[in-house]
PDB file of C-alpha atoms in Angstrom:
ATOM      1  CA  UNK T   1       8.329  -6.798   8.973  1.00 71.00           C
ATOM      2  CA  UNK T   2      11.048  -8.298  10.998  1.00 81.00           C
ATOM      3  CA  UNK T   3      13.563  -5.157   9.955  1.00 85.00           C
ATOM      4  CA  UNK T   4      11.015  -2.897  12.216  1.00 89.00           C
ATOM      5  CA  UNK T   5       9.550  -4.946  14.649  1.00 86.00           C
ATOM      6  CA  UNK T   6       9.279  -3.906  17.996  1.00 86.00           C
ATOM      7  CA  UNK T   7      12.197  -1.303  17.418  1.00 91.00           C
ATOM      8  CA  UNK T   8      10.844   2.088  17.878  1.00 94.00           C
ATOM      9  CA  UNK T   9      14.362   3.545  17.697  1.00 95.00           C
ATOM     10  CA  UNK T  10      14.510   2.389  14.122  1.00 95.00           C
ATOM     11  CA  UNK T  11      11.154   3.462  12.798  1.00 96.00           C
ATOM     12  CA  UNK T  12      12.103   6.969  14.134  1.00 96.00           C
ATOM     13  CA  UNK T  13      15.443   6.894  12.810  1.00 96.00           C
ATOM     14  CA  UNK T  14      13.739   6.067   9.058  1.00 96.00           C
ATOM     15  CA  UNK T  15      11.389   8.855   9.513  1.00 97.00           C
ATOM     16  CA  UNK T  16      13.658  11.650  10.302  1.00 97.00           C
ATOM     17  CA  UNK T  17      15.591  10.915   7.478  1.00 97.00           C
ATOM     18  CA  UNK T  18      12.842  10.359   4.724  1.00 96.00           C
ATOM     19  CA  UNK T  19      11.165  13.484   5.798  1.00 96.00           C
ATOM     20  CA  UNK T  20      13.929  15.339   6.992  1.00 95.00           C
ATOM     21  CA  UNK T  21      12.815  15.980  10.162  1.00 96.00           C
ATOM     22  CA  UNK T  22      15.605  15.537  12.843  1.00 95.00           C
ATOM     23  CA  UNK T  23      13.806  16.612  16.356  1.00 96.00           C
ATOM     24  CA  UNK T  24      10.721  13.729  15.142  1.00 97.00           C
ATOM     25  CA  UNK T  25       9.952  11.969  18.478  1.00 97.00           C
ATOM     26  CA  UNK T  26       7.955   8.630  17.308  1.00 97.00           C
ATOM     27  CA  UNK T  27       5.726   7.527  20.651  1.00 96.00           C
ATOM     28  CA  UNK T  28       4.267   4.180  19.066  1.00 95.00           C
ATOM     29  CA  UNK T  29       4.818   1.630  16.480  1.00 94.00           C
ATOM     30  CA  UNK T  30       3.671  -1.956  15.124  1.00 91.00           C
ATOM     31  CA  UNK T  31       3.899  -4.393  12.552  1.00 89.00           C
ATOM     32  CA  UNK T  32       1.582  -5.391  10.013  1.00 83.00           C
ATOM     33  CA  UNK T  33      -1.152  -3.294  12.044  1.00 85.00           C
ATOM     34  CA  UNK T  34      -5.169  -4.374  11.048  1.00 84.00           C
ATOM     35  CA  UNK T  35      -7.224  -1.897   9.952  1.00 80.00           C
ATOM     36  CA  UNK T  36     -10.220  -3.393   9.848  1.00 75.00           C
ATOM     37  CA  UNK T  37     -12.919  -0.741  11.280  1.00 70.00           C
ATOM     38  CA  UNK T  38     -15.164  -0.673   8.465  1.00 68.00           C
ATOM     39  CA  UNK T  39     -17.316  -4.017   8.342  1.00 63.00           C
ATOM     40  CA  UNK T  40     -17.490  -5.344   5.005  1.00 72.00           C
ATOM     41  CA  UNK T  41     -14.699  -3.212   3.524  1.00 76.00           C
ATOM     42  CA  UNK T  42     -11.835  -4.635   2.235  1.00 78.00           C
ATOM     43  CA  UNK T  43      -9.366  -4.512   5.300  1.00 77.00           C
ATOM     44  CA  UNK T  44      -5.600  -4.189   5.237  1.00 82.00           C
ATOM     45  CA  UNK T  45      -2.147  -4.305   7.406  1.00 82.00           C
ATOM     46  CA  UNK T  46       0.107  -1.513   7.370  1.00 87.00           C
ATOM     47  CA  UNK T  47       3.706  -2.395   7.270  1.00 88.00           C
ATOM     48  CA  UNK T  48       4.446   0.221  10.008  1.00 92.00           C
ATOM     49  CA  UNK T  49       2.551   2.140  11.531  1.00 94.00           C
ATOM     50  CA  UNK T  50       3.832   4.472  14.106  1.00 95.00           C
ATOM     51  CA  UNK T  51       2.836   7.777  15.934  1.00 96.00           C
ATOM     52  CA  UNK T  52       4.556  10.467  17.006  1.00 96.00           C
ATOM     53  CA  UNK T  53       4.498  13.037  19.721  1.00 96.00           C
ATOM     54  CA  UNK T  54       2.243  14.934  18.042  1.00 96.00           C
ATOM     55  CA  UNK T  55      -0.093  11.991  17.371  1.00 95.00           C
ATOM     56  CA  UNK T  56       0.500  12.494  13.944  1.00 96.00           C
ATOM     57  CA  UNK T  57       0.472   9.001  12.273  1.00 96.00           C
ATOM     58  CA  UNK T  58       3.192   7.075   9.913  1.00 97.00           C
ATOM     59  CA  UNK T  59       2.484   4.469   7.358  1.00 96.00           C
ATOM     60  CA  UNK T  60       5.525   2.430   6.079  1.00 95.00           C
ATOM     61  CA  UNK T  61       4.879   0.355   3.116  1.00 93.00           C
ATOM     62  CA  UNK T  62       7.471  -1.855   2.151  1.00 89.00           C
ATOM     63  CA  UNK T  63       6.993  -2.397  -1.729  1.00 84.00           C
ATOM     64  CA  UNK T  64       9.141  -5.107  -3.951  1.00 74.00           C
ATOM     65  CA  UNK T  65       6.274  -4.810  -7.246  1.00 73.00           C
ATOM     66  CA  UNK T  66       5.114  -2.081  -8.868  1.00 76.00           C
ATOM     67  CA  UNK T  67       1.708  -2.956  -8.570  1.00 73.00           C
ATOM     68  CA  UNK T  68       1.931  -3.185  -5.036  1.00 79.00           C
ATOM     69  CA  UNK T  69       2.969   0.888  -5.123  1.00 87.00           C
ATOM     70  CA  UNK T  70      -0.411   1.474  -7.244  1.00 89.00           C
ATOM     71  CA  UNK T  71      -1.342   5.146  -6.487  1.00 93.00           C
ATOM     72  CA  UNK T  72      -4.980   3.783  -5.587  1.00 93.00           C
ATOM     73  CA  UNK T  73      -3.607   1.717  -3.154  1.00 92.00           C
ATOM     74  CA  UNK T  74      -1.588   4.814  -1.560  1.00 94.00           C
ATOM     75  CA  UNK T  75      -4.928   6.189  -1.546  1.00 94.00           C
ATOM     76  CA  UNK T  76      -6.565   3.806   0.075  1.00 93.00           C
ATOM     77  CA  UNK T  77      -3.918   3.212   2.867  1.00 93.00           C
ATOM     78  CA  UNK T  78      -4.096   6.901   3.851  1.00 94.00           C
ATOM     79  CA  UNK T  79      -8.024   6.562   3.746  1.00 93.00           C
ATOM     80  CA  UNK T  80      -8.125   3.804   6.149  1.00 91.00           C
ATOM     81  CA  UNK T  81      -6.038   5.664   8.521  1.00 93.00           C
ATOM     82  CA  UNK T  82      -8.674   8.744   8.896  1.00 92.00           C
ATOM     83  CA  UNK T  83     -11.382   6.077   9.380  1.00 90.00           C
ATOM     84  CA  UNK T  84      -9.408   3.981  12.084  1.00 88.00           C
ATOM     85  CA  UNK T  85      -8.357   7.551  13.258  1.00 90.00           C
ATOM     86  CA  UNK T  86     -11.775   9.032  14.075  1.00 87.00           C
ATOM     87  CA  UNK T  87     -14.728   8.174  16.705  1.00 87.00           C
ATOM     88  CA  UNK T  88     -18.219   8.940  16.574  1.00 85.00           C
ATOM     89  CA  UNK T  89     -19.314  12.132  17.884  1.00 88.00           C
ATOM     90  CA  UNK T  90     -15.649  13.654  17.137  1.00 91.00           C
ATOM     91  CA  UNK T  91     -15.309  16.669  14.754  1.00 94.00           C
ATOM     92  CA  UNK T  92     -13.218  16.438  10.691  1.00 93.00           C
ATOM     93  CA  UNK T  93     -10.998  19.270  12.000  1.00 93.00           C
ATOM     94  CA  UNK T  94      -9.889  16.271  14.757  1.00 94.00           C
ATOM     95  CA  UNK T  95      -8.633  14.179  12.357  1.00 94.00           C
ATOM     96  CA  UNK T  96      -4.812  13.653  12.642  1.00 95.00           C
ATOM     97  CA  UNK T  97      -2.223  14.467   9.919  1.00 97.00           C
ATOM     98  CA  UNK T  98      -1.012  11.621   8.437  1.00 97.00           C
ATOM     99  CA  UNK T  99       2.064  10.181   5.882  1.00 97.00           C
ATOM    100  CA  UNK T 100       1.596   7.098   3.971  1.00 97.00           C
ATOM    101  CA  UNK T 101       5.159   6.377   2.933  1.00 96.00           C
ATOM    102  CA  UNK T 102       5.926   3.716  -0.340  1.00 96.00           C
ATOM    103  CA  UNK T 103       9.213   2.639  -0.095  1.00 94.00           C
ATOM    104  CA  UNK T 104       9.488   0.710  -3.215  1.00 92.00           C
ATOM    105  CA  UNK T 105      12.177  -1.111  -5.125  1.00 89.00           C
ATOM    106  CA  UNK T 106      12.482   0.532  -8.743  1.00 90.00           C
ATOM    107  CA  UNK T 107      11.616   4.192  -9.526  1.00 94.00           C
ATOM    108  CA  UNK T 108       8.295   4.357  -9.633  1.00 94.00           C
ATOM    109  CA  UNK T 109       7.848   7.397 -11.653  1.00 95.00           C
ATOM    110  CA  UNK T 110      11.143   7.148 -13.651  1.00 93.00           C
ATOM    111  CA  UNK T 111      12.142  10.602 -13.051  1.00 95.00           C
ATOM    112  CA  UNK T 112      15.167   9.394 -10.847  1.00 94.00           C
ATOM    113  CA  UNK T 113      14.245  11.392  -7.385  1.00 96.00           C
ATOM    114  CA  UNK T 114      14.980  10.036  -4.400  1.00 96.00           C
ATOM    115  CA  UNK T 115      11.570  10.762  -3.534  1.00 96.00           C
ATOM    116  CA  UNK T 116       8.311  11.940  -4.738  1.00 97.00           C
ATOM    117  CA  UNK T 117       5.980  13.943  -2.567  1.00 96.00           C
ATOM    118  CA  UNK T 118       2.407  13.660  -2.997  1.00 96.00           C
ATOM    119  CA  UNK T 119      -0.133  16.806  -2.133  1.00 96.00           C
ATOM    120  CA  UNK T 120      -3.570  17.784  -3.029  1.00 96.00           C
ATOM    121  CA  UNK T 121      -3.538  20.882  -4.917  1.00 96.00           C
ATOM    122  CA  UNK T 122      -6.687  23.607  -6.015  1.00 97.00           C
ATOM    123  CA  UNK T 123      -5.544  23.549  -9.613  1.00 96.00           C
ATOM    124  CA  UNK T 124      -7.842  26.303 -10.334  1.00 97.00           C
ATOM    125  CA  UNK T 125      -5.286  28.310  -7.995  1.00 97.00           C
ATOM    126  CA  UNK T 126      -2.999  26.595  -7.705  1.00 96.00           C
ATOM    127  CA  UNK T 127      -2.787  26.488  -3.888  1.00 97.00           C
ATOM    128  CA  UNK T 128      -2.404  23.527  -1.728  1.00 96.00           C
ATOM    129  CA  UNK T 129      -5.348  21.893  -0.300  1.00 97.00           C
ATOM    130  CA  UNK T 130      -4.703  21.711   3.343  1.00 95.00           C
ATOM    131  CA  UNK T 131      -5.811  18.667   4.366  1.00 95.00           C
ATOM    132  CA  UNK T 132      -2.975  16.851   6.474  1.00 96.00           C
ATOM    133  CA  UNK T 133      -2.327  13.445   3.973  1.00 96.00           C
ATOM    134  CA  UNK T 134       0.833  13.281   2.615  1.00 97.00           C
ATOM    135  CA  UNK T 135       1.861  10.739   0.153  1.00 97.00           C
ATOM    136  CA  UNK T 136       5.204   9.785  -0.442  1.00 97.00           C
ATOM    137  CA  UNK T 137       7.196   7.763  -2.413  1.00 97.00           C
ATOM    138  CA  UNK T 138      10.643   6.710  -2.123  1.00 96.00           C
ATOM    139  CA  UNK T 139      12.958   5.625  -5.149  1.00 95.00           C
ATOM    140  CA  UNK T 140      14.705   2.383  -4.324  1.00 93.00           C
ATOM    141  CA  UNK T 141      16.381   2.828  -7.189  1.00 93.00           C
ATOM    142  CA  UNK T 142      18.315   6.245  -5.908  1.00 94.00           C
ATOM    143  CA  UNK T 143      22.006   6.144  -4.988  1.00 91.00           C
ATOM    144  CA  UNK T 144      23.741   9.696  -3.557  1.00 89.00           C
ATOM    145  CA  UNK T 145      25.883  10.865  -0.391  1.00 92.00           C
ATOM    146  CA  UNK T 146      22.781  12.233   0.849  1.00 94.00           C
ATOM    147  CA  UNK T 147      21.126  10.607   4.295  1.00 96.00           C
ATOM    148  CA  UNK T 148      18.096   9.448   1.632  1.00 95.00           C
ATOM    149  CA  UNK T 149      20.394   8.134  -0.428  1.00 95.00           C
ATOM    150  CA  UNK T 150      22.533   6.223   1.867  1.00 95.00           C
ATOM    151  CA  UNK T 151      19.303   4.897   3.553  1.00 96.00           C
ATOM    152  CA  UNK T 152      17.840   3.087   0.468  1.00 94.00           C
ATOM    153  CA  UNK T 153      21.467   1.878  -0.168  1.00 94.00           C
ATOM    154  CA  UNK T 154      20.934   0.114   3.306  1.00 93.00           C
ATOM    155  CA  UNK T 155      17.454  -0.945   2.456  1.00 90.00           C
ATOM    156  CA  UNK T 156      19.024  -2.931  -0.259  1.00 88.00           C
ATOM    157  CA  UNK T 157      21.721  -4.367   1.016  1.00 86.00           C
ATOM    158  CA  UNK T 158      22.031  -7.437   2.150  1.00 80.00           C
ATOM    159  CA  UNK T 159      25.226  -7.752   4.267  1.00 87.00           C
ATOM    160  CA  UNK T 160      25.688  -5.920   7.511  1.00 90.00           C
ATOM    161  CA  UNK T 161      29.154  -5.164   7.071  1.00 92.00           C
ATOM    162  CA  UNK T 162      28.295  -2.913   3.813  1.00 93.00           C
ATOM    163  CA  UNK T 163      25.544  -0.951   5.834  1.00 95.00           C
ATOM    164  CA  UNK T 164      26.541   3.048   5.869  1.00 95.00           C
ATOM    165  CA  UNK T 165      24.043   3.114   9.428  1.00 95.00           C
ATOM    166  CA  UNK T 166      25.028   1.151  12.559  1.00 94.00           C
ATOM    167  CA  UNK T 167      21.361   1.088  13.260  1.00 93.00           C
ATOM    168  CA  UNK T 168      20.127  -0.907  10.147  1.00 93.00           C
ATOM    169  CA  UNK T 169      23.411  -3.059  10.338  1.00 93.00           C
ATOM    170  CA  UNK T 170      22.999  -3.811  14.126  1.00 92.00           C
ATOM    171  CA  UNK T 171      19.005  -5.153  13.302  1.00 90.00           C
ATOM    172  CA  UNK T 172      20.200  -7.045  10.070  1.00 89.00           C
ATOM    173  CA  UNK T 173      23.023  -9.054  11.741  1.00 90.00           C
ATOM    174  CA  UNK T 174      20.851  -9.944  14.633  1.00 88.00           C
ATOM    175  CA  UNK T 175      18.022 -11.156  11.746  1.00 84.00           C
ATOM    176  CA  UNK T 176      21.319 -13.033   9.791  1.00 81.00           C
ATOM    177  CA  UNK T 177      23.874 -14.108  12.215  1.00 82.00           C
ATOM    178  CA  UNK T 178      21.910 -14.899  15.649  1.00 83.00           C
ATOM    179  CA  UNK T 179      19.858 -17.564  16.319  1.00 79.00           C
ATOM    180  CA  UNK T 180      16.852 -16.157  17.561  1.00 83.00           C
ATOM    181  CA  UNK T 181      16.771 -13.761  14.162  1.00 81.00           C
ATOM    182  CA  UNK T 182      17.037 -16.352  11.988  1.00 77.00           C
ATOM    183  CA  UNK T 183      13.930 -18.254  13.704  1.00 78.00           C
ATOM    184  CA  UNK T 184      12.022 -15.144  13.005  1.00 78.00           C
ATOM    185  CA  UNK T 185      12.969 -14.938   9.519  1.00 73.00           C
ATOM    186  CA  UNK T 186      11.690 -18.236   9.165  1.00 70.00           C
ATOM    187  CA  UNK T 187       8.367 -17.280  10.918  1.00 74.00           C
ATOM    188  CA  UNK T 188       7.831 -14.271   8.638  1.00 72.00           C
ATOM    189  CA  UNK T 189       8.688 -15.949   5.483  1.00 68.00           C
ATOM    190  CA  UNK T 190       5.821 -18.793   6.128  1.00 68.00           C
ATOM    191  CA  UNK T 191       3.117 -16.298   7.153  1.00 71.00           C
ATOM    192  CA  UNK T 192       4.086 -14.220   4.089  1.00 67.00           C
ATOM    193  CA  UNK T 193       3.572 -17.467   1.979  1.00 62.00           C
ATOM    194  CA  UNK T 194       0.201 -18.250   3.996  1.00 70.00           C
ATOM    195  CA  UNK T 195      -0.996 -14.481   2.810  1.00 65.00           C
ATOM    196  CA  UNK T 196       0.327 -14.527  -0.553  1.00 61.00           C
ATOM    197  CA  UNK T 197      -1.550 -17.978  -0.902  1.00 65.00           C
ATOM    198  CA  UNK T 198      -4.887 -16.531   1.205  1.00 65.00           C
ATOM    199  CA  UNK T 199      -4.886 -13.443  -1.429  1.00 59.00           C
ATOM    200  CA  UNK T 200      -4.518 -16.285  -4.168  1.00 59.00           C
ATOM    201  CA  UNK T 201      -7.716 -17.976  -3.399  1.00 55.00           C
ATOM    202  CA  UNK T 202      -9.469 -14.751  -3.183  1.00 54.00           C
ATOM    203  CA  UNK T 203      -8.349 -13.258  -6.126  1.00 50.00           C
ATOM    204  CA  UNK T 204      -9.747 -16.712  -7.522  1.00 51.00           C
ATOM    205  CA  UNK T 205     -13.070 -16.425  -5.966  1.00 48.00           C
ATOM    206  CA  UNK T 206     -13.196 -12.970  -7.049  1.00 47.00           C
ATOM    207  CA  UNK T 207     -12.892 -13.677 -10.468  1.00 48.00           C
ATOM    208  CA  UNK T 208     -15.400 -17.068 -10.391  1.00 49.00           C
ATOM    209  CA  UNK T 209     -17.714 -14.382  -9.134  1.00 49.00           C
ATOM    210  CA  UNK T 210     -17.381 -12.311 -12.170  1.00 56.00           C
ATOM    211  CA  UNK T 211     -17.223 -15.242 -14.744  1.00 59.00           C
ATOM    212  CA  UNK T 212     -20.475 -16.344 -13.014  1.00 54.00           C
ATOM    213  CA  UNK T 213     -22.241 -13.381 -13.350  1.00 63.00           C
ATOM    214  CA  UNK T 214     -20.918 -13.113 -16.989  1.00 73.00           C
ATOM    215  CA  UNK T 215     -22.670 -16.414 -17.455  1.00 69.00           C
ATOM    216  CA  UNK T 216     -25.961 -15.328 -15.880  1.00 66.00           C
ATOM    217  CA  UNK T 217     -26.602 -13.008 -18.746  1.00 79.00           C
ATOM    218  CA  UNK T 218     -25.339 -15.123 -21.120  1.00 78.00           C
ATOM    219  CA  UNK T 219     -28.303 -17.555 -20.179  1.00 68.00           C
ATOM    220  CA  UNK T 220     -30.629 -14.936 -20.105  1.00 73.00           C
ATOM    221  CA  UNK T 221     -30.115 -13.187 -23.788  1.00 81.00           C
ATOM    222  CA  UNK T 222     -30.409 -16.716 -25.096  1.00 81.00           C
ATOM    223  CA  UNK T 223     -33.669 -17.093 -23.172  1.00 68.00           C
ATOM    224  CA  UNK T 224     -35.338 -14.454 -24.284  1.00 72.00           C
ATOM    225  CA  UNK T 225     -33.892 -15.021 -27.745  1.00 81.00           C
ATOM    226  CA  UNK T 226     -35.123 -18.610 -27.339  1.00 73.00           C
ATOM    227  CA  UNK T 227     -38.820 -18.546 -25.484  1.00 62.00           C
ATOM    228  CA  UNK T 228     -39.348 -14.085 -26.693  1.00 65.00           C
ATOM    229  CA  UNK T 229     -38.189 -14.661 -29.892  1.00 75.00           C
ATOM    230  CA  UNK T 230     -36.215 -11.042 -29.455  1.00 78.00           C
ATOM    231  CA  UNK T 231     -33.290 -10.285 -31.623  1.00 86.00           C
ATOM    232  CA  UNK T 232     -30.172 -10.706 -29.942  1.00 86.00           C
ATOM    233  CA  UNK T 233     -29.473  -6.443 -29.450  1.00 87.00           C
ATOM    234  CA  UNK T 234     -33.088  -6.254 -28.323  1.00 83.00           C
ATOM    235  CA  UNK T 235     -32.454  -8.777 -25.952  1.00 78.00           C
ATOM    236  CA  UNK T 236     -29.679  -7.153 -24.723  1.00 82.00           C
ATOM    237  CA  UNK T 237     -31.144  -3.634 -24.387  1.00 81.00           C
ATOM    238  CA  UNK T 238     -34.096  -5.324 -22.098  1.00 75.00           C
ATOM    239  CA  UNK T 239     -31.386  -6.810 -19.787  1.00 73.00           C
ATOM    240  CA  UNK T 240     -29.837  -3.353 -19.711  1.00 75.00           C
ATOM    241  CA  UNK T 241     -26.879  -4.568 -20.376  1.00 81.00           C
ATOM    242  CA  UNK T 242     -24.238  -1.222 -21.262  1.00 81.00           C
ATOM    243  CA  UNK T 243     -23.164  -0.468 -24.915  1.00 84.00           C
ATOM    244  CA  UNK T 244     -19.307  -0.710 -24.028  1.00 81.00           C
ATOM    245  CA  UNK T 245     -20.785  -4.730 -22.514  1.00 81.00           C
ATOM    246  CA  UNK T 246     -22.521  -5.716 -25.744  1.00 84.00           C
ATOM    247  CA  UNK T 247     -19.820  -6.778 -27.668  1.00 85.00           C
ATOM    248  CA  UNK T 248     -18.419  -9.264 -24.887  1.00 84.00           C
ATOM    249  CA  UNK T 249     -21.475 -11.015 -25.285  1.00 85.00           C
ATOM    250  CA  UNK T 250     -21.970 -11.032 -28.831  1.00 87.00           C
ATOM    251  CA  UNK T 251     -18.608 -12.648 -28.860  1.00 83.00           C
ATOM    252  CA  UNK T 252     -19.711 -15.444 -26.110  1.00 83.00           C
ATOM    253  CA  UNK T 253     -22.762 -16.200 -28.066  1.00 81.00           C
ATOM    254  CA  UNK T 254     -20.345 -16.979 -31.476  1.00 76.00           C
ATOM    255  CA  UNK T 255     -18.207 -19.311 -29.557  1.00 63.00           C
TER     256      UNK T 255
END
């Protein structure tokens, strides 16, 4: 968050060199950017998200845990980005192109790439399936003289003075060494603990949801077996409770 914060220049200069694309002229970016169009859907902030001359868009996901680089998620991020991306009354053919970019700390897919490009493909044919979403992931793990490689070397470094780009070492010494940096270190680290606490309590709540439900049926196979007199599979087949389900509940009723 901090690293890219209100620096264009940077987000552009990360760009360029994960996709190789020198003459990319980035118009827009922000931080931890809401998506939150859809009412009731689960809503999330994009790292970075940026947009470029062409008003394609950029998301940068900055990912420590492998579960946080879950290729669902991917999918997801580069889902909400059509929906926040489209009006009604526009055309599909309007929607922009768009990258959703993991840049995670271990190899994700073990194959030791510095990156791993993500398309939709007609298997049938195998043709590409021209959509505009691209998926990408890069391999924090990578090392090599190559721009890529050099960049995650930056990415996971932490001392200025070891940086091969004077970009990436000019924003981490003012985040280290100045005051002003520092204080927004601090900032970012307690909102990230606020989150990471928020996302606690809802996990939570998620899952007292579930164990109540679970209950719920519990309560009502034993009243039917109870005030019915049904056998306990009968029972279960009048709550229309799933085959692959029954055995969960056989189990609770033993205990």
């Amino acid at each position: 968050r901090c690293m890219f914060k209100d620096d264009i220049e940077l987000v552009q200069f990360v760009l360029r060199i994960i996709l190789e694309k020198p003459d990319l002229l980035i118009e827009s970016s922000e931080t931890q950017k809401d998506m939150k169009r859809l009412v009731g859907a689960r809503s999330i902030s994009l790292d970075v998200h940026g947009v470029d001359s062409e008003g394609k868009q950029y998301d940068i996901e900055i990912q420590r845990a492998d579960y946080g680089a879950n290729p669902h998620r991917a999918r997801y991020h580069s889902s909400v980005m059509d929906v926040e991306s489209l009006d009604a009354g526009q055309d599909f053919s309007e929607l922009p192109e768009t990258y959703t970019i993991f840049i995670t700390e271990a190899d994700f897919f073990g194959e030791d790439e510095p990156f791993y490009l993500v398309e939709r493909v007609i298997t049938t044919i195998n043709r590409r399936f021209e959509d505009g979403a691209h998926i990408l992931y890069v391999n924090g793990k990578y090392r090599g003289d190559s721009d890529i490689g050099k960049l995650v070397h930056d990415f996971n470094c932490s001392s200025a003075d070891d940086m091969h780009f004077p970009l990436m070492a000019k924003r981490t010494r003012y985040l280290k060494e100045s005051k002003e940096g520092v204080s927004e270190m601090c900032r970012v680290i307690e909102e990230m603990r606020a989150e990471e606490r928020a996302e606690g309590r809802a996990e939570g709540r998620a899952e007292g949801r579930t164990e109540g439900i679970a209950e719920g049926i519990l309560f009502a196979i034993k009243n039917l077996i109870a005030n019915a007199g049904m056998p306990v599979e009968q029972a279960m087949a009048t709550l229309g409770i799933p085959n692959d389900d029954r055995q969960r509940y056989l189990d609770m009723l033993e205990m």
